[in-house]
């Protein structure tokens, strides 16, 4: 029987959550026995090749491309997990939500202390996705089935959750794995 | 002005004995004089009172009638309660904005007039209404709004806006308000002729324990909403240790749709003060405080005069009515626009010169209340009942009403009915009968008990007004066939979001989330799962909040979910694509499209 597939992506995140996935250490070998990775930065597959059992989302949505990727994850995955605080509530990128968008662009491309931009143009290549007026947590854009909190969530938490989902067991994480103070 | 700031600060502090616990009065006086309590003023106050500046700032920032930045010499506060909005408050608001040339929350460039919204000001029977400084203006139209602005521009004196006076003591020289009493039905307890001094005389002729027994025999329960047995509360307070005790009369009347205490304070203040004095005798207290909501400041001078008369007549002060060793006096504490201050522990905080934050319970006020003293907190109407019980005896009182709910209840009825105002009805009356009295027979819904109460549907109009069925502090808002109950619920949620003190997360955050999700549903973006979410989150807010505000703030949603399920069901639909229908990509990129100057390739695909 074909192994179930897992897909992952990093939207407006720092890749820290993906580092935490890798942090499961040698268990990654076990994971590879359990699943195949589909679209994911881990194997650099860019397009979905088929239906996936689980999708892991790092980061919230700060631009139009994030939204498109997230929607395609929703289409292709049976179960979607918001992985980490950025996905769950916007996290650090959402700090800009109180600042007008124009000021954000100006700071990034014109006025920032390290900016060198003699032409005073804000980059405008169609390849560059437009920013959303604010950063959205994933569950405000599509339905999310599970939230794994933490910045990043500990590797053990990710591991336990994945194994439970892939072996059709209830995701009942012990207190130590979901306690953050 | 600012040159003599130190002198004024000194003077105001001295006038209040340099007492830190009188901070509410001190900053209110500052606000009145300077239109704000500025940073430098707070520094000076802190020095003068030997406290930290942050203590003052946290108080000033808490109350909506206080501000750190200057407001206009005249502040117009339009009530944006749902009942006012049903009567056209939104059009009135536009008229104010147009005539003043400013938006809500702004001050005219000449610094003369500020325009603000405020929560229910206790005038739901004469809507739309507004406060112009302390002056109440009622039954506003767009024309009236424009006229008010033009006149204020001319003379700047709010008191000159009142050209006709209301009935009864609203026309008293110290009141001079256009407010109407609108007493629609007089019953056998409250709105009855009274013999000033009789109740106190009878109380002083028996022992304090016997007074408490009389209140218990009458089976009097609190009229402020919670319905706690009054005699038992007094007994606890009397039994608590300590030298000094205190009687607080709760005249905060902030529950949207309630205005009966306003009428009692206007027409029966002697009964209220007698009730407080009797409570003082019963529990062994020699001081009392009437906590009067800031919105009723127009009654203050009048009430002070009544108090002065009572002192003259030996109904207050030392050796009251010749009773040796019984002394009792009381002061009026003004509020400053905060619904939460009606909650008894928050009310105590406010009287102590603190933010109106509720306190942890236990200890209960009966054990440790105002300044740590055992304290009784009673509603205005409860204290009027006390006076009547002493006047005529507990048996007569208990003849009215039902077994578990004796006496009569004042109802404040507003909304879609022909006769709005105060009705004194016997407990146990059916809601349908009340609607008949008020001419609201074709109602589709009645909100019983104010925003924190319950939305009752037509099918349940045969339920009865009493503590065991439809308990209420007295607010009844009637909604006719053209009203949308979910919109009403949404307005109530907005009220709670605004009035939450912010201390605990379930209430501070939960109410915002509840409101958002309700709006998603009313916008047609809801799914069946959203109803479960509302139920679950509403229950969490109700059970996990620290005080009565959060414990009842989900009621608009929880009771409409229960009683108007079909309305919700008609709005939600199941969707299969896993997307959140409330998220609008085109709207989310619109701003960037303008800034960058090109269309999104994703949003318009
Ligand atoms: C948020 C909140 C607001 C309240 N507002 C009032 C009020 O305006 N007037 C009042 O009498 N009781 C109010 N109460 C109830 C008081 O806490 C208290 O129970 C009551 O004053 C006791 O008096 P009683 O026993 O005579 O009813 C409020 C309670 C809460 C939780
Ligand atoms: S949650 Fe933390 S680790 Fe994960 S993407 Fe955000 S900032 Fe990085
Ligand atoms: S329930 Fe609300 S009002 Fe009460 S303490 Fe908590 S935050 Fe404050």
Tab-separated table of N, CA, C and O and ligand atoms in Angstrom, chain A residues 10-20 58-60 83-88 90-93 148-153, ligand 2:
chain	number	residue	atom	x	y	z
A	10	UNK	N	6.353	27.043	4.263
A	10	UNK	CA	6.591	28.181	5.124
A	10	UNK	C	6.034	29.419	4.452
A	10	UNK	O	6.502	29.823	3.396
A	11	UNK	N	4.998	30.012	5.049
A	11	UNK	CA	4.418	31.249	4.506
A	11	UNK	C	5.169	32.419	5.146
A	11	UNK	O	6.374	32.509	5.006
A	12	UNK	N	4.463	33.308	5.863
A	12	UNK	CA	5.181	34.399	6.526
A	12	UNK	C	5.770	33.888	7.823
A	12	UNK	O	5.265	34.167	8.910
A	13	UNK	N	6.817	33.090	7.714
A	13	UNK	CA	7.482	32.525	8.889
A	13	UNK	C	8.977	32.669	8.712
A	13	UNK	O	9.447	33.220	7.715
A	14	UNK	N	9.736	32.159	9.684
A	14	UNK	CA	11.185	32.363	9.647
A	14	UNK	C	11.926	31.064	9.362
A	14	UNK	O	13.143	30.993	9.457
A	15	UNK	N	11.184	30.021	9.062
A	15	UNK	CA	11.727	28.670	8.860
A	15	UNK	C	12.126	28.008	10.166
A	15	UNK	O	12.584	26.875	10.178
A	16	UNK	N	11.940	28.695	11.258
A	16	UNK	CA	12.245	28.089	12.553
A	16	UNK	C	11.389	26.861	12.806
A	16	UNK	O	11.851	25.868	13.381
A	17	UNK	N	10.132	26.929	12.372
A	17	UNK	CA	9.258	25.781	12.595
A	17	UNK	C	9.724	24.582	11.772
A	17	UNK	O	9.628	23.445	12.227
A	18	UNK	N	10.216	24.862	10.576
A	18	UNK	CA	10.765	23.752	9.780
A	18	UNK	C	12.025	23.182	10.422
A	18	UNK	O	12.265	21.977	10.374
A	19	UNK	N	12.819	24.063	11.005
A	19	UNK	CA	14.002	23.568	11.724
A	19	UNK	C	13.562	22.632	12.834
A	19	UNK	O	14.205	21.621	13.114
A	20	UNK	N	12.452	22.969	13.453
A	20	UNK	CA	11.977	22.145	14.554
A	20	UNK	C	11.498	20.780	14.041
A	20	UNK	O	11.614	19.775	14.735
A	58	UNK	N	3.648	26.571	8.258
A	58	UNK	CA	4.390	27.507	9.103
A	58	UNK	C	4.093	28.919	8.611
A	58	UNK	O	4.054	29.164	7.411
A	59	UNK	N	3.903	29.848	9.541
A	59	UNK	CA	3.724	31.252	9.166
A	59	UNK	C	2.288	31.597	8.810
A	59	UNK	O	1.497	30.740	8.414
A	60	UNK	N	1.948	32.879	8.984
A	60	UNK	CA	0.630	33.367	8.607
A	60	UNK	C	0.655	33.871	7.166
A	60	UNK	O	1.592	33.604	6.419
A	83	UNK	N	1.206	25.345	12.264
A	83	UNK	CA	2.384	24.955	13.032
A	83	UNK	C	3.088	26.215	13.536
A	83	UNK	O	3.647	26.981	12.751
A	84	UNK	N	3.032	26.451	14.833
A	84	UNK	CA	3.760	27.588	15.396
A	84	UNK	C	2.921	28.850	15.487
A	84	UNK	O	1.868	28.989	14.864
A	85	UNK	N	3.431	29.779	16.277
A	85	UNK	CA	2.650	30.967	16.619
A	85	UNK	C	2.372	31.878	15.433
A	85	UNK	O	1.351	32.553	15.386
A	86	UNK	N	3.297	31.922	14.457
A	86	UNK	CA	3.045	32.791	13.303
A	86	UNK	C	1.826	32.307	12.532
A	86	UNK	O	0.995	33.094	12.099
A	87	UNK	N	1.729	30.982	12.342
A	87	UNK	CA	0.580	30.436	11.629
A	87	UNK	C	-0.685	30.623	12.446
A	87	UNK	O	-1.755	30.907	11.914
A	88	UNK	N	-0.554	30.484	13.743
A	88	UNK	CA	-1.732	30.508	14.611
A	88	UNK	C	-2.259	31.923	14.830
A	88	UNK	O	-3.455	32.164	14.833
A	90	UNK	N	-0.337	34.987	13.580
A	90	UNK	CA	0.369	36.033	12.845
A	90	UNK	C	1.784	36.241	13.347
A	90	UNK	O	2.682	36.549	12.574
A	91	UNK	N	1.973	36.112	14.647
A	91	UNK	CA	3.311	36.185	15.242
A	91	UNK	C	4.031	37.498	14.970
A	91	UNK	O	3.406	38.553	14.827
A	92	UNK	N	5.355	37.404	14.894
A	92	UNK	CA	6.181	38.602	14.725
A	92	UNK	C	5.763	39.424	13.489
A	92	UNK	O	5.611	40.644	13.587
A	93	UNK	N	5.535	38.807	12.328
A	93	UNK	CA	5.165	39.619	11.162
A	93	UNK	C	3.925	40.464	11.406
A	93	UNK	O	3.777	41.556	10.858
A	148	UNK	N	-0.739	23.703	16.542
A	148	UNK	CA	0.357	23.311	17.424
A	148	UNK	C	1.115	24.576	17.806
A	148	UNK	O	1.837	25.151	16.990
A	149	UNK	N	0.938	24.997	19.050
A	149	UNK	CA	1.504	26.276	19.469
A	149	UNK	C	2.997	26.148	19.788
A	149	UNK	O	3.530	25.050	19.910
A	150	UNK	N	3.646	27.297	19.903
A	150	UNK	CA	5.070	27.319	20.235
A	150	UNK	C	5.819	28.125	19.192
A	150	UNK	O	5.369	28.283	18.065
A	151	UNK	N	6.944	28.630	19.582
A	151	UNK	CA	7.758	29.411	18.643
A	151	UNK	C	9.199	28.937	18.751
A	151	UNK	O	9.974	29.542	19.456
A	152	UNK	N	9.516	27.876	18.051
A	152	UNK	CA	8.608	26.977	17.318
A	152	UNK	C	8.059	25.921	18.259
A	152	UNK	O	8.553	25.779	19.375
A	153	UNK	N	7.085	25.136	17.808
A	153	UNK	CA	6.636	24.017	18.626
A	153	UNK	C	7.793	23.038	18.788
A	153	UNK	O	8.553	22.846	17.842
C	2	LIG	S1	6.460	30.467	15.085
C	2	LIG	FE1	8.490	31.144	15.634
C	2	LIG	S2	9.822	29.629	14.703
C	2	LIG	FE2	7.815	29.419	13.720
C	2	LIG	S3	7.938	30.731	11.945
C	2	LIG	FE3	7.102	31.974	13.592
C	2	LIG	S4	8.865	33.002	14.469
C	2	LIG	FE4	9.645	31.309	13.242
